[in-house]
Structures are given as structure tokens and as C-alpha cells.
C-alpha atoms as a printed R data frame, in Angstrom:
    type eleno elety resid chain resno       x      y       z
1   ATOM     1    CA   UNK     A     1   0.157 -0.006  -0.049
2   ATOM     2    CA   UNK     A     2   1.114  3.224  -0.884
3   ATOM     3    CA   UNK     A     3   1.265  6.049   1.891
4   ATOM     4    CA   UNK     A     4  -1.249  9.216   1.869
5   ATOM     5    CA   UNK     A     5   2.001 11.000   1.603
6   ATOM     6    CA   UNK     A     6   3.720  9.536  -1.384
7   ATOM     7    CA   UNK     A     7   0.457  8.785  -3.012
8   ATOM     8    CA   UNK     A     8  -0.210 12.679  -4.532
9   ATOM     9    CA   UNK     A     9   3.597 12.209  -5.113
10  ATOM    10    CA   UNK     A    10   3.337  9.311  -7.755
11  ATOM    11    CA   UNK     A    11   0.346 10.438  -8.978
12  ATOM    12    CA   UNK     A    12   1.645 14.184  -9.825
13  ATOM    13    CA   UNK     A    13   4.918 12.487 -11.982
14  ATOM    14    CA   UNK     A    14   2.557  9.865 -13.215
15  ATOM    15    CA   UNK     A    15   0.434 12.665 -15.061
16  ATOM    16    CA   UNK     A    16   3.204 14.710 -16.191
17  ATOM    17    CA   UNK     A    17   4.659 11.237 -17.948
18  ATOM    18    CA   UNK     A    18   1.334 10.845 -19.243
19  ATOM    19    CA   UNK     A    19   1.290 14.548 -20.577
20  ATOM    20    CA   UNK     A    20   5.106 14.453 -21.751
21  ATOM    21    CA   UNK     A    21   4.120 11.411 -23.880
22  ATOM    22    CA   UNK     A    22   0.630 13.208 -24.858
23  ATOM    23    CA   UNK     A    23   2.513 16.396 -25.725
24  ATOM    24    CA   UNK     A    24   4.696 15.088 -27.605
25  ATOM    25    CA   UNK     A    25   2.483 12.526 -29.753
26  ATOM    26    CA   UNK     A    26   0.876 15.714 -30.361
27  ATOM    27    CA   UNK     A    27   3.439 17.470 -32.337
28  ATOM    28    CA   UNK     A    28   3.507 14.411 -34.761
29  ATOM    29    CA   UNK     A    29   1.304 14.530 -38.373
30  ATOM    30    CA   UNK     A    30   0.313 11.219 -37.444
31  ATOM    31    CA   UNK     A    31  -1.541 12.769 -34.331
32  ATOM    32    CA   UNK     A    32  -3.995 13.890 -37.354
33  ATOM    33    CA   UNK     A    33  -6.388 16.491 -36.126
34  ATOM    34    CA   UNK     A    34  -4.962 16.875 -32.554
35  ATOM    35    CA   UNK     A    35  -1.119 17.759 -34.519
36  ATOM    36    CA   UNK     A    36  -3.216 20.156 -36.674
37  ATOM    37    CA   UNK     A    37  -5.161 22.236 -33.742
38  ATOM    38    CA   UNK     A    38  -2.232 22.099 -31.570
39  ATOM    39    CA   UNK     A    39   1.094 22.348 -33.680
40  ATOM    40    CA   UNK     A    40  -0.458 24.042 -36.513
41  ATOM    41    CA   UNK     A    41  -2.857 25.811 -34.749
42  ATOM    42    CA   UNK     A    42  -0.486 27.216 -32.126
43  ATOM    43    CA   UNK     A    43   2.890 26.996 -33.177
44  ATOM    44    CA   UNK     A    44   2.402 27.751 -36.938
45  ATOM    45    CA   UNK     A    45  -0.667 30.155 -36.566
46  ATOM    46    CA   UNK     A    46  -1.097 31.942 -33.438
47  ATOM    47    CA   UNK     A    47   2.356 31.813 -32.044
48  ATOM    48    CA   UNK     A    48   5.409 31.329 -34.413
49  ATOM    49    CA   UNK     A    49   8.803 32.697 -33.484
50  ATOM    50    CA   UNK     A    50   8.613 36.197 -35.005
51  ATOM    51    CA   UNK     A    51   5.598 36.902 -32.517
52  ATOM    52    CA   UNK     A    52   5.614 34.409 -29.582
53  ATOM    53    CA   UNK     A    53   4.075 37.018 -27.388
54  ATOM    54    CA   UNK     A    54   0.386 39.437 -27.994
55  ATOM    55    CA   UNK     A    55  -1.072 42.053 -25.687
56  ATOM    56    CA   UNK     A    56  -3.944 39.275 -25.659
57  ATOM    57    CA   UNK     A    57  -4.078 36.050 -25.564
58  ATOM    58    CA   UNK     A    58  -6.273 34.936 -29.176
59  ATOM    59    CA   UNK     A    59  -7.958 37.295 -31.719
60  ATOM    60    CA   UNK     A    60  -9.232 40.364 -30.259
61  ATOM    61    CA   UNK     A    61  -8.896 39.596 -26.464
62  ATOM    62    CA   UNK     A    62 -10.994 36.406 -26.555
63  ATOM    63    CA   UNK     A    63 -11.044 32.635 -27.060
64  ATOM    64    CA   UNK     A    64  -7.598 31.804 -25.407
65  ATOM    65    CA   UNK     A    65  -8.179 27.844 -25.717
66  ATOM    66    CA   UNK     A    66 -10.653 27.866 -27.867
67  ATOM    67    CA   UNK     A    67  -8.719 29.810 -30.397
68  ATOM    68    CA   UNK     A    68  -5.984 27.237 -30.222
69  ATOM    69    CA   UNK     A    69  -7.044 24.235 -29.922
70  ATOM    70    CA   UNK     A    70  -6.322 23.762 -26.023
71  ATOM    71    CA   UNK     A    71 -10.201 22.248 -25.169
72  ATOM    72    CA   UNK     A    72  -9.730 19.490 -27.883
73  ATOM    73    CA   UNK     A    73  -6.164 19.020 -27.180
74  ATOM    74    CA   UNK     A    74  -6.068 18.940 -23.411
75  ATOM    75    CA   UNK     A    75  -8.946 19.429 -22.124
76  ATOM    76    CA   UNK     A    76 -11.013 16.180 -23.345
77  ATOM    77    CA   UNK     A    77  -8.165 13.758 -23.192
78  ATOM    78    CA   UNK     A    78  -7.564 14.883 -19.286
79  ATOM    79    CA   UNK     A    79 -11.390 14.736 -18.345
80  ATOM    80    CA   UNK     A    80 -11.331 11.436 -19.637
81  ATOM    81    CA   UNK     A    81  -8.591 10.390 -17.457
82  ATOM    82    CA   UNK     A    82 -10.024 11.818 -14.778
83  ATOM    83    CA   UNK     A    83 -13.342  9.961 -15.151
84  ATOM    84    CA   UNK     A    84 -11.245  6.570 -15.656
85  ATOM    85    CA   UNK     A    85  -9.689  7.495 -12.571
86  ATOM    86    CA   UNK     A    86 -12.607  7.656 -10.523
87  ATOM    87    CA   UNK     A    87 -13.545  3.907 -11.859
88  ATOM    88    CA   UNK     A    88 -10.309  2.279 -11.276
89  ATOM    89    CA   UNK     A    89  -9.541  4.050  -8.367
90  ATOM    90    CA   UNK     A    90 -10.448  4.348  -4.172
91  ATOM    91    CA   UNK     A    91 -12.691  7.272  -3.919
92  ATOM    92    CA   UNK     A    92  -9.432  9.284  -1.880
93  ATOM    93    CA   UNK     A    93  -6.628  7.855  -4.041
94  ATOM    94    CA   UNK     A    94  -9.635  9.433  -7.176
95  ATOM    95    CA   UNK     A    95  -9.825 12.350  -4.859
96  ATOM    96    CA   UNK     A    96  -5.938 12.942  -4.606
97  ATOM    97    CA   UNK     A    97  -5.767 12.539  -8.582
98  ATOM    98    CA   UNK     A    98  -8.564 15.252  -8.776
99  ATOM    99    CA   UNK     A    99  -6.579 17.463  -6.439
100 ATOM   100    CA   UNK     A   100  -2.926 16.983  -8.807
101 ATOM   101    CA   UNK     A   101  -4.916 17.340 -11.963
102 ATOM   102    CA   UNK     A   102  -6.358 20.259 -11.191
103 ATOM   103    CA   UNK     A   103  -3.311 21.946 -10.229
104 ATOM   104    CA   UNK     A   104  -1.344 20.601 -12.828
105 ATOM   105    CA   UNK     A   105  -3.682 21.933 -15.639
106 ATOM   106    CA   UNK     A   106  -4.126 25.173 -13.698
107 ATOM   107    CA   UNK     A   107  -0.363 26.046 -13.095
108 ATOM   108    CA   UNK     A   108   0.346 24.807 -16.573
109 ATOM   109    CA   UNK     A   109  -2.372 26.528 -18.367
110 ATOM   110    CA   UNK     A   110  -2.298 30.012 -16.495
111 ATOM   111    CA   UNK     A   111   2.012 30.226 -16.864
112 ATOM   112    CA   UNK     A   112   1.323 29.049 -20.403
113 ATOM   113    CA   UNK     A   113  -0.852 31.601 -21.269
114 ATOM   114    CA   UNK     A   114   1.337 34.361 -19.921
115 ATOM   115    CA   UNK     A   115   4.467 32.385 -21.766
116 ATOM   116    CA   UNK     A   116   2.884 34.426 -25.193
117 ATOM   117    CA   UNK     A   117   1.626 37.812 -23.689
118 ATOM   118    CA   UNK     A   118   3.532 40.621 -22.789
119 ATOM   119    CA   UNK     A   119   4.783 42.175 -19.632
120 ATOM   120    CA   UNK     A   120   1.918 44.326 -19.821
121 ATOM   121    CA   UNK     A   121  -0.761 42.813 -21.532
122 ATOM   122    CA   UNK     A   122  -3.985 43.641 -21.552
123 ATOM   123    CA   UNK     A   123  -5.893 40.563 -20.066
124 ATOM   124    CA   UNK     A   124  -5.514 36.988 -19.520
125 ATOM   125    CA   UNK     A   125  -7.638 33.824 -20.029
126 ATOM   126    CA   UNK     A   126  -7.262 32.844 -16.263
127 ATOM   127    CA   UNK     A   127  -6.567 35.962 -14.377
128 ATOM   128    CA   UNK     A   128  -4.789 39.233 -15.198
129 ATOM   129    CA   UNK     A   129  -3.375 39.746 -11.646
130 ATOM   130    CA   UNK     A   130  -1.516 36.336 -11.724
131 ATOM   131    CA   UNK     A   131   0.060 37.544 -14.917
132 ATOM   132    CA   UNK     A   132   1.255 40.664 -13.589
133 ATOM   133    CA   UNK     A   133   2.478 38.807 -10.653
134 ATOM   134    CA   UNK     A   134   4.100 36.078 -12.204
135 ATOM   135    CA   UNK     A   135   6.390 38.277 -14.546
136 ATOM   136    CA   UNK     A   136   7.894 39.693 -11.986
137 ATOM   137    CA   UNK     A   137   9.114 36.148 -10.572
138 ATOM   138    CA   UNK     A   138  13.069 35.757 -11.247
139 ATOM   139    CA   UNK     A   139  12.000 31.944 -11.943
140 ATOM   140    CA   UNK     A   140   9.450 32.854 -14.597
141 ATOM   141    CA   UNK     A   141  12.212 33.812 -17.168
142 ATOM   142    CA   UNK     A   142  13.655 31.203 -17.334
143 ATOM   143    CA   UNK     A   143  10.784 28.870 -17.525
144 ATOM   144    CA   UNK     A   144   9.642 32.194 -20.678
145 ATOM   145    CA   UNK     A   145  12.834 30.476 -22.543
146 ATOM   146    CA   UNK     A   146  12.517 27.276 -22.454
147 ATOM   147    CA   UNK     A   147   9.114 27.167 -23.731
148 ATOM   148    CA   UNK     A   148  10.335 29.912 -26.242
149 ATOM   149    CA   UNK     A   149  12.840 27.332 -27.444
150 ATOM   150    CA   UNK     A   150  10.032 24.639 -27.694
151 ATOM   151    CA   UNK     A   151   8.531 26.895 -30.181
152 ATOM   152    CA   UNK     A   152  11.383 27.069 -31.985
153 ATOM   153    CA   UNK     A   153  12.288 23.661 -31.653
154 ATOM   154    CA   UNK     A   154   9.559 21.555 -31.262
155 ATOM   155    CA   UNK     A   155  11.147 18.570 -30.122
156 ATOM   156    CA   UNK     A   156  12.231 20.157 -27.256
157 ATOM   157    CA   UNK     A   157  10.751 21.269 -23.810
158 ATOM   158    CA   UNK     A   158   7.387 19.683 -23.463
159 ATOM   159    CA   UNK     A   159   6.665 20.986 -19.814
160 ATOM   160    CA   UNK     A   160   5.272 24.542 -18.635
161 ATOM   161    CA   UNK     A   161   6.250 24.496 -15.113
162 ATOM   162    CA   UNK     A   162   7.939 21.585 -14.633
163 ATOM   163    CA   UNK     A   163  10.713 20.213 -16.524
164 ATOM   164    CA   UNK     A   164  11.755 16.370 -15.275
165 ATOM   165    CA   UNK     A   165  10.350 14.403 -17.785
166 ATOM   166    CA   UNK     A   166  12.269 16.301 -20.786
167 ATOM   167    CA   UNK     A   167  15.485 15.943 -18.450
168 ATOM   168    CA   UNK     A   168  14.656 12.395 -18.206
169 ATOM   169    CA   UNK     A   169  13.411 11.490 -21.254
170 ATOM   170    CA   UNK     A   170  16.240 13.893 -23.116
171 ATOM   171    CA   UNK     A   171  14.627 16.944 -24.638
172 ATOM   172    CA   UNK     A   172  15.696 19.271 -22.034
173 ATOM   173    CA   UNK     A   173  17.666 21.991 -24.058
174 ATOM   174    CA   UNK     A   174  18.881 25.237 -23.057
175 ATOM   175    CA   UNK     A   175  20.471 25.889 -26.843
176 ATOM   176    CA   UNK     A   176  18.637 28.810 -27.670
177 ATOM   177    CA   UNK     A   177  19.050 29.130 -31.502
178 ATOM   178    CA   UNK     A   178  20.322 32.376 -33.096
179 ATOM   179    CA   UNK     A   179  16.761 33.156 -35.000
180 ATOM   180    CA   UNK     A   180  15.247 32.849 -31.600
181 ATOM   181    CA   UNK     A   181  17.825 35.061 -29.913
182 ATOM   182    CA   UNK     A   182  16.728 37.893 -32.597
183 ATOM   183    CA   UNK     A   183  13.249 37.566 -32.055
184 ATOM   184    CA   UNK     A   184  13.346 37.325 -28.550
185 ATOM   185    CA   UNK     A   185  15.684 40.971 -29.082
186 ATOM   186    CA   UNK     A   186  12.741 42.371 -31.423
187 ATOM   187    CA   UNK     A   187  10.424 41.861 -28.796
188 ATOM   188    CA   UNK     A   188   9.044 44.916 -26.276
189 ATOM   189    CA   UNK     A   189  10.174 43.161 -22.877
190 ATOM   190    CA   UNK     A   190  13.455 42.630 -24.197
191 ATOM   191    CA   UNK     A   191  14.907 44.210 -21.256
192 ATOM   192    CA   UNK     A   192  13.645 41.770 -18.998
193 ATOM   193    CA   UNK     A   193  14.890 38.694 -20.498
């Protein structure tokens, strides 16, 4: 039996591992509509390397996830996983997993949205106050850089707030391509990088 303290830790890393492989899969053409919604929609259309930041997340400040395929790409599989867990686990284990999913999903989505917004953003899909706070934190710039590298080299840095699976599976990279360095220097918040 797993202790009550170890259970959420195991669930957290299990979820990160599943998410890592899922995120990696949807960057492959074989993923079909998921590839088109996420890789093409998010990486190529909405936030290409030369336009990684915006004042608002989504066209005209609206939509967010619904404009970049997030509800299809991440929401539906995550919801399916949670429903299955309630079927397979005991109630305390299922509730623990639900809490872990909530923490991972909310923080991941809030960070990810901020990565694509200028510091003085006019809106944020989750919380503008969170965005204004997070951009002031030292560690944030490193995470933002790792995500920028992911947009430049999509075979790297699949994590949003925890890159341990990237380290484990060899996809972690701090290698900044020259064209990404230039794109970041051309950006409004360049002095803060």
C-alpha cells in the first residue's frame, strides 16, 4: 500500500509522464486533427517564433484555448482520464488525483498563457492579476525561455512548469537558436530577458 503522502507525489509524476508523451505525440503529423489544432494552430498560426507574445491571448482578446485548440487537445483527454481514475481508484485516491490534476492543469495553463503575453498585457484567459505577479518572479524568465525554445525547436521542452520529464527522456534544452535570440531581442520586453 502506498502512504497517503507518497500517493499524490506518484500521481503527480505519473500525470507529468502521461502529459509529456501526449504533448510529444500531438507534435507529430500522425496525430492528425490534434496535430493540426495544436502544432499548426498554436505553433505556426497563433504564436510563431517571430510573434511569440501578444497583448491579448487570442484574436481580439477573446477565446484563448478555443482559438488555439486547447479545449480539444488537452481538455477532453484530461477529463477522460479523470473519469477513468474515479472508476479504477478508491475514493480517497481518486480525490487526491483530482487535486493533482487541478493543480497541474491550472498552473500549466496559467503559466502557458503568460508565456505568450507581453508583460503589460491587457487581458489573460485565467487571471490578469496572476500574470502581473508572475512576470515579476525571477524563475519565470527561465521557464518562458524554455517554452520559447520549444516553439523554435518543437522536439524539446514539452513541460510548462516542470521540465523533469524532458530531463528524463532527453528532450530538455537550453540551446537557444540564433533566430530565436534575434526574435526575443526584437520584442518589447527584451530588457527583462
